[in-house]
Coordinates of C-alpha atoms in Angstrom, one line a residue:
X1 CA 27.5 45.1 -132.0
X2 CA 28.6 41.1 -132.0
X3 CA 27.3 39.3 -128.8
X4 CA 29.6 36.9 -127.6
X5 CA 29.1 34.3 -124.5
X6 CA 32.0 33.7 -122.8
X7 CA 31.7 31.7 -118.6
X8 CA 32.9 33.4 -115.7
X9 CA 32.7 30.1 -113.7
X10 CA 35.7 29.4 -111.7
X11 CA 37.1 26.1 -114.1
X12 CA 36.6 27.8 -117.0
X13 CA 38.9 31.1 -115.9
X14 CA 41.1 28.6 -114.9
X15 CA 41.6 27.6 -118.4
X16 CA 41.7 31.1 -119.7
X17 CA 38.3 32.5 -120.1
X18 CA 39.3 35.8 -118.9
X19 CA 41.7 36.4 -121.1
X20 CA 39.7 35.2 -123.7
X21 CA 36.5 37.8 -122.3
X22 CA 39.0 40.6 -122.6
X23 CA 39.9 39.9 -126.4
X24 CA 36.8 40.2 -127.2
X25 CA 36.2 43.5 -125.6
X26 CA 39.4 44.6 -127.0
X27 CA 37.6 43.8 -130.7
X28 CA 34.5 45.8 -129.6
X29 CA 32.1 42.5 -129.0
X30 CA 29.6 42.5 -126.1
X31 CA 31.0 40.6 -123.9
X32 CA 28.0 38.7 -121.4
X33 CA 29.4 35.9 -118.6
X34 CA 27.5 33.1 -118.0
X35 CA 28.0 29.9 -116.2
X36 CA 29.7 26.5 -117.8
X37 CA 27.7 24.4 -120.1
X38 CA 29.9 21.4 -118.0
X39 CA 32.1 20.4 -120.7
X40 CA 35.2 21.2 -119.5
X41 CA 37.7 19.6 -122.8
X42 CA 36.1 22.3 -124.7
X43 CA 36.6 25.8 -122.6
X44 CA 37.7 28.0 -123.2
X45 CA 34.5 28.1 -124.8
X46 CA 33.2 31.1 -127.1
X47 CA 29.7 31.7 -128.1
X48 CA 28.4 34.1 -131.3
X49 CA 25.2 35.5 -130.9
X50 CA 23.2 34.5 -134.6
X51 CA 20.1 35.7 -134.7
X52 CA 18.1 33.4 -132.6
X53 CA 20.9 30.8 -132.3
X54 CA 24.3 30.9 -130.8
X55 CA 27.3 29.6 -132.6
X56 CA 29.8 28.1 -130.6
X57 CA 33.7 27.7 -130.8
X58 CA 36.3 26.4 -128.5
X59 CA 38.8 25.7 -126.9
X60 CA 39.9 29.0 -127.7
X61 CA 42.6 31.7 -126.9
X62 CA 42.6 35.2 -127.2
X63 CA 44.5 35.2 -130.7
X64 CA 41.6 33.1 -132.2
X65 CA 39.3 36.4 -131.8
X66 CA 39.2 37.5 -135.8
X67 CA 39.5 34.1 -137.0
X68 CA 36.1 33.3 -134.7
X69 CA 34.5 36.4 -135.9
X70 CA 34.7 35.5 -139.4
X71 CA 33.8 32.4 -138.9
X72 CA 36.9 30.5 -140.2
X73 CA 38.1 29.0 -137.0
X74 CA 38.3 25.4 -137.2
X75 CA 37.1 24.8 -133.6
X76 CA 33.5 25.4 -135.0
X77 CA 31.4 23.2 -132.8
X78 CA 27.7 24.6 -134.4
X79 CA 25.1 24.7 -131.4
X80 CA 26.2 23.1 -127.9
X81 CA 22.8 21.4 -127.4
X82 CA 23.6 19.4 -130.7
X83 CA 26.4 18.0 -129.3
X84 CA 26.5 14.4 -128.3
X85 CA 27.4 15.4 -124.8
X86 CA 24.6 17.9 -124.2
X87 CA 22.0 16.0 -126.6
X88 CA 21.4 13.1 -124.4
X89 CA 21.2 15.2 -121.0
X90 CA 17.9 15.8 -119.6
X91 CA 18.8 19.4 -118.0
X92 CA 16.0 20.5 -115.3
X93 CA 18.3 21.8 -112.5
X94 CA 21.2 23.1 -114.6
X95 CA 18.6 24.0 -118.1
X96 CA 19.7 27.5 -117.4
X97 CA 23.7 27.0 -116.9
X98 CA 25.6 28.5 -119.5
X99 CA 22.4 30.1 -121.1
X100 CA 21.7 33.0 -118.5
X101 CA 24.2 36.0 -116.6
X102 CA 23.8 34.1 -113.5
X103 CA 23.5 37.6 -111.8
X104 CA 20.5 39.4 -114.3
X105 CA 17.4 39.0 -112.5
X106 CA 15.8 39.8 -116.0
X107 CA 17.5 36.7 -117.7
X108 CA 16.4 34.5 -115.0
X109 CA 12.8 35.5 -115.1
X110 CA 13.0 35.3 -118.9
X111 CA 14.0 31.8 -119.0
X112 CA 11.4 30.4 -116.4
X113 CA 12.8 31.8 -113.0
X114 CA 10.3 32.4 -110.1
X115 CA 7.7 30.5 -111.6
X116 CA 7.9 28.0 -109.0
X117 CA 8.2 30.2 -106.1
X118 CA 5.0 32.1 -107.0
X119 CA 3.1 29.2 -107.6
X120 CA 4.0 27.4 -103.6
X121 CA 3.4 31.1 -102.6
X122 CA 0.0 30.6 -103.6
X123 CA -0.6 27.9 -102.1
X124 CA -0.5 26.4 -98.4
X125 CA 2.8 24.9 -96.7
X126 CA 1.5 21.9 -96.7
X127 CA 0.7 21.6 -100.3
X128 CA 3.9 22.3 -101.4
X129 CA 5.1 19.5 -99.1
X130 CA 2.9 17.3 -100.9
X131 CA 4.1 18.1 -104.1
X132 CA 8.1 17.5 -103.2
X133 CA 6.6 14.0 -101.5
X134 CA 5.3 13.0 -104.7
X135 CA 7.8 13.7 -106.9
X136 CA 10.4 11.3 -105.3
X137 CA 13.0 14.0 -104.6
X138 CA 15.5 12.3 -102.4
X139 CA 18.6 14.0 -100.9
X140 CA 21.4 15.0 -103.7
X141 CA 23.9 15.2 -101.5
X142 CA 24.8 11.5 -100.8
X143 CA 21.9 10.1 -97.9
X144 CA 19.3 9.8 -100.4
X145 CA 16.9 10.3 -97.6
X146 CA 13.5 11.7 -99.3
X147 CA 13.3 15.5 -99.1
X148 CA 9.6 15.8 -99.0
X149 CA 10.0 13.6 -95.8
X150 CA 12.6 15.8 -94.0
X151 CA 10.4 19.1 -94.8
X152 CA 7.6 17.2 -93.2
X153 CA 8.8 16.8 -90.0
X154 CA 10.0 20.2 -89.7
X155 CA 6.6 21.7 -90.9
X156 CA 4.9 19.4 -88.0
X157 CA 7.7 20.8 -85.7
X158 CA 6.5 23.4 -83.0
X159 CA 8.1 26.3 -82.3
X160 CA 7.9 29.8 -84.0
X161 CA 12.0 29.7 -85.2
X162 CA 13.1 27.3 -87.9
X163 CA 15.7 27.4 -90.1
X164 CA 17.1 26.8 -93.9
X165 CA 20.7 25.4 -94.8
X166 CA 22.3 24.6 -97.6
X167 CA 25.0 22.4 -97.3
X168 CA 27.4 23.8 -100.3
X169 CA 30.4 22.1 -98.6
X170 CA 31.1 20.2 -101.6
X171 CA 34.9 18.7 -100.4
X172 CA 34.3 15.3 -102.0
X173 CA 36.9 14.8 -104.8
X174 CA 35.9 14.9 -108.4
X175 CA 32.5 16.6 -107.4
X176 CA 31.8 20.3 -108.5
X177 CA 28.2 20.4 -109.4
X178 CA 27.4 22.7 -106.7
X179 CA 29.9 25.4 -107.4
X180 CA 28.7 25.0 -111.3
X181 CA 25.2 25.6 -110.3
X182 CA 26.2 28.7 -107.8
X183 CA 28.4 30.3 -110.1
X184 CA 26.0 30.0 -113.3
X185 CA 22.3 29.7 -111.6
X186 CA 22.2 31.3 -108.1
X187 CA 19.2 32.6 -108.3
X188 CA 18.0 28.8 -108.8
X189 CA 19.4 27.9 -105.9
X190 CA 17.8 30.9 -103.8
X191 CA 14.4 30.1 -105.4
X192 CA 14.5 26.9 -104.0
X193 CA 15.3 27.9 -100.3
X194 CA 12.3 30.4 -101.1
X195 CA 10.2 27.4 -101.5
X196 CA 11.5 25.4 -98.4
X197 CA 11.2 28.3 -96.3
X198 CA 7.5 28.8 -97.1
X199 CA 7.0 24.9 -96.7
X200 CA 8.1 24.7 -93.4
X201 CA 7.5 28.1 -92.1
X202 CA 11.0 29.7 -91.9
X203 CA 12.0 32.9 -91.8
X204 CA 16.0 32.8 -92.2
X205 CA 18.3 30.5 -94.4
X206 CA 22.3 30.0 -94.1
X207 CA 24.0 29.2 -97.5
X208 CA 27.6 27.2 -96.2
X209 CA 29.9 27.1 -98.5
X210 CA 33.7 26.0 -98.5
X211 CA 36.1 28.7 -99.0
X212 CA 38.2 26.7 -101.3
X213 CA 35.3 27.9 -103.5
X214 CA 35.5 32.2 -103.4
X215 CA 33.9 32.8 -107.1
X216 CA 30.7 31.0 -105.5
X217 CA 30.9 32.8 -102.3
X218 CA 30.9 36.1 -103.8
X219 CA 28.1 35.2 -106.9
X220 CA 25.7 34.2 -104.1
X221 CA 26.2 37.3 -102.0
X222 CA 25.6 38.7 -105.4
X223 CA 22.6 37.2 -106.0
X224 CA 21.4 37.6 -102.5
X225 CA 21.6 41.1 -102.4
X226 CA 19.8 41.7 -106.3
X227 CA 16.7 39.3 -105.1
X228 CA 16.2 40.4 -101.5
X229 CA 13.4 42.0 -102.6
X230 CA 11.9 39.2 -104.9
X231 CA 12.3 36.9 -101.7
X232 CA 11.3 38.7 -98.7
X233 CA 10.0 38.2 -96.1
X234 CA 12.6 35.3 -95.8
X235 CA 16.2 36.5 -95.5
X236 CA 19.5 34.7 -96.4
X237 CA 23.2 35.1 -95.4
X238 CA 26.6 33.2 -97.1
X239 CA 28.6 31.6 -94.3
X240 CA 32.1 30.5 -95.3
X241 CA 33.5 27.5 -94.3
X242 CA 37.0 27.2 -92.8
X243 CA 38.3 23.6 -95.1
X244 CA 37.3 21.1 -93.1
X245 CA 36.2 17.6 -95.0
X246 CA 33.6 16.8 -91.9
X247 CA 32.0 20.1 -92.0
X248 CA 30.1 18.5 -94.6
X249 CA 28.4 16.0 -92.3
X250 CA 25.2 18.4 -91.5
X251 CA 25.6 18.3 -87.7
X252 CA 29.2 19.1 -87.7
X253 CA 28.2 21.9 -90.6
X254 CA 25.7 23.4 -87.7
X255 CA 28.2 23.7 -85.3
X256 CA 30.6 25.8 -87.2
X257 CA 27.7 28.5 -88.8
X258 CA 27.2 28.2 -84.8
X259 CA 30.5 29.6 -84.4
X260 CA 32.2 26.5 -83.0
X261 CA 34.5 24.1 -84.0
X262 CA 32.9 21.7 -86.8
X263 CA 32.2 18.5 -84.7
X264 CA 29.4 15.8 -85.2
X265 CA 27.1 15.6 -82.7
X266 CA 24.8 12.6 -81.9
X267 CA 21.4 11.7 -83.2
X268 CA 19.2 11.9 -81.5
X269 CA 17.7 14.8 -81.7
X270 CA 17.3 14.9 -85.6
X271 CA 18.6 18.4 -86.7
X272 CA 14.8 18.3 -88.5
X273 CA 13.5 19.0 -84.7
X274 CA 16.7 20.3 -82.9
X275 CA 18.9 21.5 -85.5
X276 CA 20.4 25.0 -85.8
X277 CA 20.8 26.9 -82.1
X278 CA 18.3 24.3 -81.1
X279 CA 15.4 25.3 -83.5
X280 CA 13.7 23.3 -86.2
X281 CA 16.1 22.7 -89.1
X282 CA 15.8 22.0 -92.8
X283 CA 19.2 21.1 -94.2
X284 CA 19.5 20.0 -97.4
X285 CA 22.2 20.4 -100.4
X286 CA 22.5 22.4 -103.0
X287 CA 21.2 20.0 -106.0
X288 CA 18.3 18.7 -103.2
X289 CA 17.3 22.7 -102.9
X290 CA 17.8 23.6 -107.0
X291 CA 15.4 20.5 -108.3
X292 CA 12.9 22.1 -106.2
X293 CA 11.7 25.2 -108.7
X294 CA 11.2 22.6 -111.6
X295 CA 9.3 20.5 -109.2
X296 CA 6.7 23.1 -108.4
X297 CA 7.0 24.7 -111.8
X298 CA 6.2 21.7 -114.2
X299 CA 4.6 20.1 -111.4
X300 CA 5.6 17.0 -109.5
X301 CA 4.3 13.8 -112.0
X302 CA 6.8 15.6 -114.4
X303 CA 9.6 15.0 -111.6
X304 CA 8.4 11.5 -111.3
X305 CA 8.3 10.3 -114.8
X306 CA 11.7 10.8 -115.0
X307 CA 14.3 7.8 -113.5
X308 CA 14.3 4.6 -112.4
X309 CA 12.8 2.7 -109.3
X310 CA 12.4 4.5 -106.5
X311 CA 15.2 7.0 -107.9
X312 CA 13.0 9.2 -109.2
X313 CA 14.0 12.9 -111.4
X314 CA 17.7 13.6 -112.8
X315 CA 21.0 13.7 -111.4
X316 CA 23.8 15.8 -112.4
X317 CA 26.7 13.2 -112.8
X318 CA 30.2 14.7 -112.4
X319 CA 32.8 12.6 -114.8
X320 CA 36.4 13.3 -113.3
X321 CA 39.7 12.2 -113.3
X322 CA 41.2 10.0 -115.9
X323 CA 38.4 10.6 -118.8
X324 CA 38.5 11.8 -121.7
X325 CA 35.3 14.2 -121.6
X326 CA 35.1 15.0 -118.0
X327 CA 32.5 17.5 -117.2
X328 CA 28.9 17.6 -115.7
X329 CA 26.1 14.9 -117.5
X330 CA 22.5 15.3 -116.2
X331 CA 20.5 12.9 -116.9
X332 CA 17.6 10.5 -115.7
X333 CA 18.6 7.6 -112.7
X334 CA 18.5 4.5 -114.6
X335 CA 21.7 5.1 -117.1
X336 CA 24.3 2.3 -116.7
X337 CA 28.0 2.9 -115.4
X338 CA 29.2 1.5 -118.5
X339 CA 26.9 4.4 -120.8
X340 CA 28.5 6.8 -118.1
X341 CA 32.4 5.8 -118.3
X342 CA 33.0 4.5 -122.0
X343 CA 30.1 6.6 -124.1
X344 CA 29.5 9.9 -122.2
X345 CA 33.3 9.9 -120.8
X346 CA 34.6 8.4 -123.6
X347 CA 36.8 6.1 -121.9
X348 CA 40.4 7.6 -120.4
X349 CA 42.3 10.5 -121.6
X350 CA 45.8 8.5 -121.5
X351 CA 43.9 6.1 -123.7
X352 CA 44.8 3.2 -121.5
X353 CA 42.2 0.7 -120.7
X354 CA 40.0 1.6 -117.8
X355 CA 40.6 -1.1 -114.6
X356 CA 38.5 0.7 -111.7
X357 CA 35.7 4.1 -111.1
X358 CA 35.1 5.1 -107.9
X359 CA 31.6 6.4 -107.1
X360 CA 30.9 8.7 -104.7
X361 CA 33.4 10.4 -103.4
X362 CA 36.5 9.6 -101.6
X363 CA 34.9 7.4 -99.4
X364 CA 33.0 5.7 -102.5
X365 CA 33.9 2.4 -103.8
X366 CA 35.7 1.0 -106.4
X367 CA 33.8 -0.7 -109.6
X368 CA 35.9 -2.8 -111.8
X369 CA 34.5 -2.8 -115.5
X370 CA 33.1 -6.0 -115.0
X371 CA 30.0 -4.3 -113.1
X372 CA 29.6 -1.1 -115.5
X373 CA 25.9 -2.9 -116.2
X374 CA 25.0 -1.8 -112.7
X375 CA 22.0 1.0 -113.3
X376 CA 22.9 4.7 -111.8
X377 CA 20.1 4.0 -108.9
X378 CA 20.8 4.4 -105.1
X379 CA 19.2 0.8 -104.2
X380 CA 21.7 -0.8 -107.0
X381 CA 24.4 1.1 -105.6
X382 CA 23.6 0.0 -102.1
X383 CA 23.2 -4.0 -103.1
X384 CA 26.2 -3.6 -104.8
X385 CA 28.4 -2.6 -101.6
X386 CA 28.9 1.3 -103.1
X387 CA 26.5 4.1 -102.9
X388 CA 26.2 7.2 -105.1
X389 CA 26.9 9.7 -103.3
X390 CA 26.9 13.2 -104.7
X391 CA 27.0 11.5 -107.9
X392 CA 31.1 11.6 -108.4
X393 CA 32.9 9.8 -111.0
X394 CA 36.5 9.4 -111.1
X395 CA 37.8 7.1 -113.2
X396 CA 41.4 5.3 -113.2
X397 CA 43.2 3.2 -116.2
X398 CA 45.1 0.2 -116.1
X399 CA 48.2 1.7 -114.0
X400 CA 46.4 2.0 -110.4
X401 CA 47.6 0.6 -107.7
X402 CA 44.1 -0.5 -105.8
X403 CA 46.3 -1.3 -102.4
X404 CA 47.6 2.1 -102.5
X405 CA 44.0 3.8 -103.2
X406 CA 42.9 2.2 -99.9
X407 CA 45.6 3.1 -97.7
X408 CA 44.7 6.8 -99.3
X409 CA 41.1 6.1 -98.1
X410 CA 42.0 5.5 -94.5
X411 CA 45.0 8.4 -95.0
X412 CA 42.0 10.8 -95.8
X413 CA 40.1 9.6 -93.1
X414 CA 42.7 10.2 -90.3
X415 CA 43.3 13.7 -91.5
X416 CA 39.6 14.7 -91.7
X417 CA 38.1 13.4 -88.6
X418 CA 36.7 15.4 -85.8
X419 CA 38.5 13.4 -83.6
X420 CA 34.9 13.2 -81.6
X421 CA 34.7 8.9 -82.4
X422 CA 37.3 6.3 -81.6
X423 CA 36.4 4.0 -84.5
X424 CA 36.9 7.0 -86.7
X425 CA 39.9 8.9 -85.1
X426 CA 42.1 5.6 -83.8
X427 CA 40.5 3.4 -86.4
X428 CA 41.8 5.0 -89.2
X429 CA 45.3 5.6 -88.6
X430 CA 45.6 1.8 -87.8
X431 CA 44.4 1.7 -91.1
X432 CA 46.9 3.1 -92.7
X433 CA 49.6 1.3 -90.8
X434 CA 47.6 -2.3 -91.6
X435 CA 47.4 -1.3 -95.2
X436 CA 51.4 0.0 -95.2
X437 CA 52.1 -3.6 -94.1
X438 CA 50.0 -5.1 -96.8
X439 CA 52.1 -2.9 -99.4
X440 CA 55.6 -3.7 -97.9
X441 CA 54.2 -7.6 -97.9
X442 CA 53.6 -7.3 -101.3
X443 CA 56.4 -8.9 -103.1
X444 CA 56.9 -12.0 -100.6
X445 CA 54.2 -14.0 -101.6
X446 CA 53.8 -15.8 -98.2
X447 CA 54.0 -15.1 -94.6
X448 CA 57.0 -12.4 -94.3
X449 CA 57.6 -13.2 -90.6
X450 CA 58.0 -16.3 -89.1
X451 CA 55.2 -17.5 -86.2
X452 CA 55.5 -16.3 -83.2
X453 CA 57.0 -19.3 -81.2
X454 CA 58.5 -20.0 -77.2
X455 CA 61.4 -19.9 -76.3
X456 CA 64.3 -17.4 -74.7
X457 CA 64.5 -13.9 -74.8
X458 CA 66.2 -11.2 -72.6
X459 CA 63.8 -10.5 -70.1
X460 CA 63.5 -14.8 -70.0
X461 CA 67.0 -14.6 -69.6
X462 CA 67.2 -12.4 -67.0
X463 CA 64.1 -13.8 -65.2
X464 CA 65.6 -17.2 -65.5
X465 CA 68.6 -15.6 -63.3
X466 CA 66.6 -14.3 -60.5
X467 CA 64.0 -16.8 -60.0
X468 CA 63.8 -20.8 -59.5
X469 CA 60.5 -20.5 -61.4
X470 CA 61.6 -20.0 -64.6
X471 CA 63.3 -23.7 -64.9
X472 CA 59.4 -24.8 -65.4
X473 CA 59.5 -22.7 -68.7
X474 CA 56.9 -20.4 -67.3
X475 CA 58.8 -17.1 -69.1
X476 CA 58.3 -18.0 -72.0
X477 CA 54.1 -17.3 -71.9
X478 CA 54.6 -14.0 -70.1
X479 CA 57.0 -12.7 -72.5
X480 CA 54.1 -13.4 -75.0
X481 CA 51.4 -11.9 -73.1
X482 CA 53.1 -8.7 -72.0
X483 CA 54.5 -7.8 -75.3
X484 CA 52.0 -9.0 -77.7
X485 CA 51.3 -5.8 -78.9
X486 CA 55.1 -5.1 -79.8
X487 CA 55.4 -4.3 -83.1
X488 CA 57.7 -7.1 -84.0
X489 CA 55.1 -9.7 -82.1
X490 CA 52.6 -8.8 -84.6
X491 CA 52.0 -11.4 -87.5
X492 CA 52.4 -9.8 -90.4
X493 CA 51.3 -12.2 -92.9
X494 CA 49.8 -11.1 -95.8
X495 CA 46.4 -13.2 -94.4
X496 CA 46.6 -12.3 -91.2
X497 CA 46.9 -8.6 -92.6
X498 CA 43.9 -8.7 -94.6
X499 CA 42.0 -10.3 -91.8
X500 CA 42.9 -7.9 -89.5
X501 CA 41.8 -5.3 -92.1
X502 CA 38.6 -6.2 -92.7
X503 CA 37.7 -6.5 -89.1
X504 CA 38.3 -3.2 -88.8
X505 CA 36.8 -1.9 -91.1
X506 CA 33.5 -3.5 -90.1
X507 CA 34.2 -1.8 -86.8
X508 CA 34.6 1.6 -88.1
X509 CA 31.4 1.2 -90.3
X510 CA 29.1 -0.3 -87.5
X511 CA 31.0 1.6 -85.0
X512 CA 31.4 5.3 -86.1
X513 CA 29.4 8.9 -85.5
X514 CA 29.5 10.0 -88.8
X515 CA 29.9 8.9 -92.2
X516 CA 33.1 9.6 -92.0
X517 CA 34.7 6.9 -90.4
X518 CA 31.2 4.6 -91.3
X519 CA 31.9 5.0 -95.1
X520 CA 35.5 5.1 -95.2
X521 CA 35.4 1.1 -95.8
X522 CA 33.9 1.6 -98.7
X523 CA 36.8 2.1 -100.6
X524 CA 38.6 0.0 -98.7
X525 CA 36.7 -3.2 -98.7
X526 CA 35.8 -2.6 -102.7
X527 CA 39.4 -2.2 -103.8
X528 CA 39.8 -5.5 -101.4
X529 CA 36.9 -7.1 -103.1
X530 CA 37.7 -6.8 -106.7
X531 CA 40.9 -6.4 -107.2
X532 CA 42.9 -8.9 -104.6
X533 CA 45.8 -9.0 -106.5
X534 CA 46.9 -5.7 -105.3
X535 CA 46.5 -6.9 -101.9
X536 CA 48.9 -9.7 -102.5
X537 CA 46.4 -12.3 -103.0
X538 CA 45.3 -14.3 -106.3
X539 CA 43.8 -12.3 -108.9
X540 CA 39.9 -13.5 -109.5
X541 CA 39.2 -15.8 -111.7
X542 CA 37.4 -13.9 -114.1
X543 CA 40.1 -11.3 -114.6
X544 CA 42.6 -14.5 -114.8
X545 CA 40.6 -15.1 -118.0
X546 CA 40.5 -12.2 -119.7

């Protein structure tokens, strides 16, 4: 019987993959699901089992079945790690994804699973501390704080209770690296809470995951269940998250497994010491908690070797939006922006020129093509007023409108937050009415209201009636300070406008709980930055030239 490979992960059933599986079945194939390979221009993807090898084809539909069978079909793509997309990945978290059933317990073994668990079992906690220390694992999930760190302070915390969590509240847009790896490696994942829990001294873990994503949900209850055995003593549950952005933010995240609703709460105490129900808490993401097995199975110096400063290992980049191969491109820190965009992304799929990626997130900033040079590190990132992130990359051509990107930054903000910070909550909808001024500005290229100047007015009128005083032109400055908050007393000015914006936005970064409201400048101040003629202002002088 044929053996065909067809994913069961949530983007590619989107595209048809189902319907696709079914065919096949139909024909009398073997039909096994596995996770995405990441490349999402190409699924539905098909893969014939060749002897040793496996042929793919794709994008596919369910009428392509004979034509794929006897080999005529022109979407013939020959082996998927030949392919320039895959060949130039260095795979250690996802080397498994779109190779194994993500729920066989035999595939996993056979393809390297466990190996890493059974060698930190047999060895003490604080070895296998030592050993995430020195491989430079930092934080995948947008910090960048070093993981060996964290797990240190919670080993050294007393108390007989600590806990595991996975943040898997992936709600930043153009990011879907952890539902790839859940959906087509959750036994990975598990493995590494395995490890963390034996490094610190836990007996429990929480897996949180956003309900937008149910296919993950229900393949790590799956997987929970079929490796209970291979995990115990340490236990694990899947705890569903209700939608909301800042649930995300780890403190916020423990209040809702808590039961409550999902608000930040302030450091100190560091969750690492007071974390979940007040015990000792490792949180980490799901990328942090998946490079873990490889760490302790190849050993950590082969971690190491791999990146670029103090950016040490791979990270799974996520290529969304306008590009023309969007999908998921591990690979050492250290690759440019430029090698990301134009020769892994292959530039937009409207074929337009690209003006502006955003890194990061939503709350990432913008990078005009003039800085695609910048290396894929988090201190580059960080000098260059942007931060990685969860390694998101969403790319825009030549018809985005920066101004309006920004207001949708501060728009995002003001429907996410807790509520729990003023810079955050108040900060943000101000925001969006500064930048709807900017927009509405726009076409007059100077000051759209006149200055604010002295003189009569009704309530001087009437004041002028009822009281001697008024003759010494006294009304005039009350009027002013009373109502200088009226909307039509503000100076809207394009200048003033920007000023104004800018100055808060330095109070919401300086000023807020959370990165929430701290990073949502980011955007803001980037699309200000570099490209001003959005904003009303003179284009730089650089893109003048060109």
């Amino acid at each position: 019987m044929t053996r065909v490979f067809i994913s069961r992960d949530m983007a590619s059933v989107a595209l048809g993959a189902d319907e696709v599986a079914r065919a096949f079945a139909d024909a009398g194939c073997e039909v096994v699901r596995t996770g995405s390979h990441g490349l999402f221009v190409i699924e539905p993807l098909v893969e014939v089992e060749a002897g040793d090898r496996r042929i793919a084809y794709g994008p596919v539909t369910p009428a392509d079945v004979a034509a794929i069978l006897d080999g005529t079909h022109p979407n013939c793509l020959g082996e998927i790690a030949a392919l320039p997309f895959f060949a130039r990945q260095q795979r250690f978290t996802f080397a498994r994804c779109g190779i194994v059933d993500p729920l066989s317990l035999a595939d996993y073994a056979a393809h390297g699973g466990w190996i890493g668990l059974d060698i930190a079992r047999a060895a003490e906690p604080q070895a296998v501390v030592d050993a995430v220390k020195a491989s430079g694992l930092r934080g995948r999930g947008g910090a960048g704080f070093p993981t060996g760190i964290k797990w240190q302070t919670v080993l050294d915390a007393p108390g007989a209770t600590k806990y595991i969590v996975c943040n898997a509240d992936e709600g930043d847009s153009g990011t879907f690296a952890d539902r790839m790896l859940m959906e087509g490696d959750p036994f990975c994942l598990i493995e590494g809470m395995a490890i963390a829990a034996h490094a610190v001294g836990a007996s429990h873990g929480y897996i949180y995951i956003r309900s937008e994503y149910p296919f993950a949900i229900q393949t790590m209850r799956d997987a929970i269940a079929l490796s209970a055995g291979r995990i115990a003593p340490f236990t694990l549950e899947v705890r569903a998250g209700a939608g909301a952005y800042v649930c995300g933010e780890e403190t916020a995240l423990l209040d809702s497994i808590e039961g409550r609703r999902g608000q930040v709460r302030a450091k100190p105490p560091l969750p690492a010491l007071s974390g979940l129900f007040g015990k000792p808490t490792v949180i980490n993401n799901v990328l942090s908690l998946a490079a873990v097995p490889f760490i302790l199975a190849e050993g950590a110096e082969a971690y190491a070797n791999v990146g670029f400063g103090r950016s040490r290992g791979t990270m799974p980049v996520q290529l969304a939006g306008n590009v023309k191969h969007g999908g998921l491109f591990e690979v050492g820190f250290g690759i440019t922006l430029g090698e990301l965009v134009n020769d892994i992304g292959g530039g937009t799929a409207s074929g337009r020129p690209v003006r502006a990626v955003q890194v990061g997130g939503p709350l990432g900033a913008y990078f005009p093509p003039s800085m695609f040079d910048l290396p894929f590190d988090y201190e580059a990132f960080t000098a260059a007023g942007g931060l990685i992130g969860h390694a998101g990359i969403t790319v825009f051509d030549d018809s985005v409108d920066m101004a309006h990107m920004a207001r949708f930054a501060m728009e995002f903000c003001a429907a996410e937050s807790c509520g729990k910070c003023t810079p955050c909550r108040i900060g943000s909808t101000r925001g969006v009415e500064i930048m709807d001024r900017i927009i509405a500005g726009r076409p007059v290229p100077s000051s759209v209201r006149p200055e604010l100047v002295e003189g009569p007015s009704f309530s001087a009128d009437v004041e002028r009636k009822n009281s001697p005083s008024t003759s010494s032109g006294q009304t005039g400055f009350l009027d002013q300070a009373l109502y200088s908050r009226a909307p039509d007393r503000i100076d809207v000015s394009l200048g003033a406008q920007t000023a104004l914006l800018r100055d808060l936005c330095d109070t919401m970064k300086y000023g807020s709980l959370c990165a929430l409201g701290g990073f949502t400048p980011y955007p803001v101040l980037s699309a200000l930055d570099h490209f001003p003629e959005d904003f009303g202002a003179p284009a730089p002088v650089l893109a003048a030239a060109e």
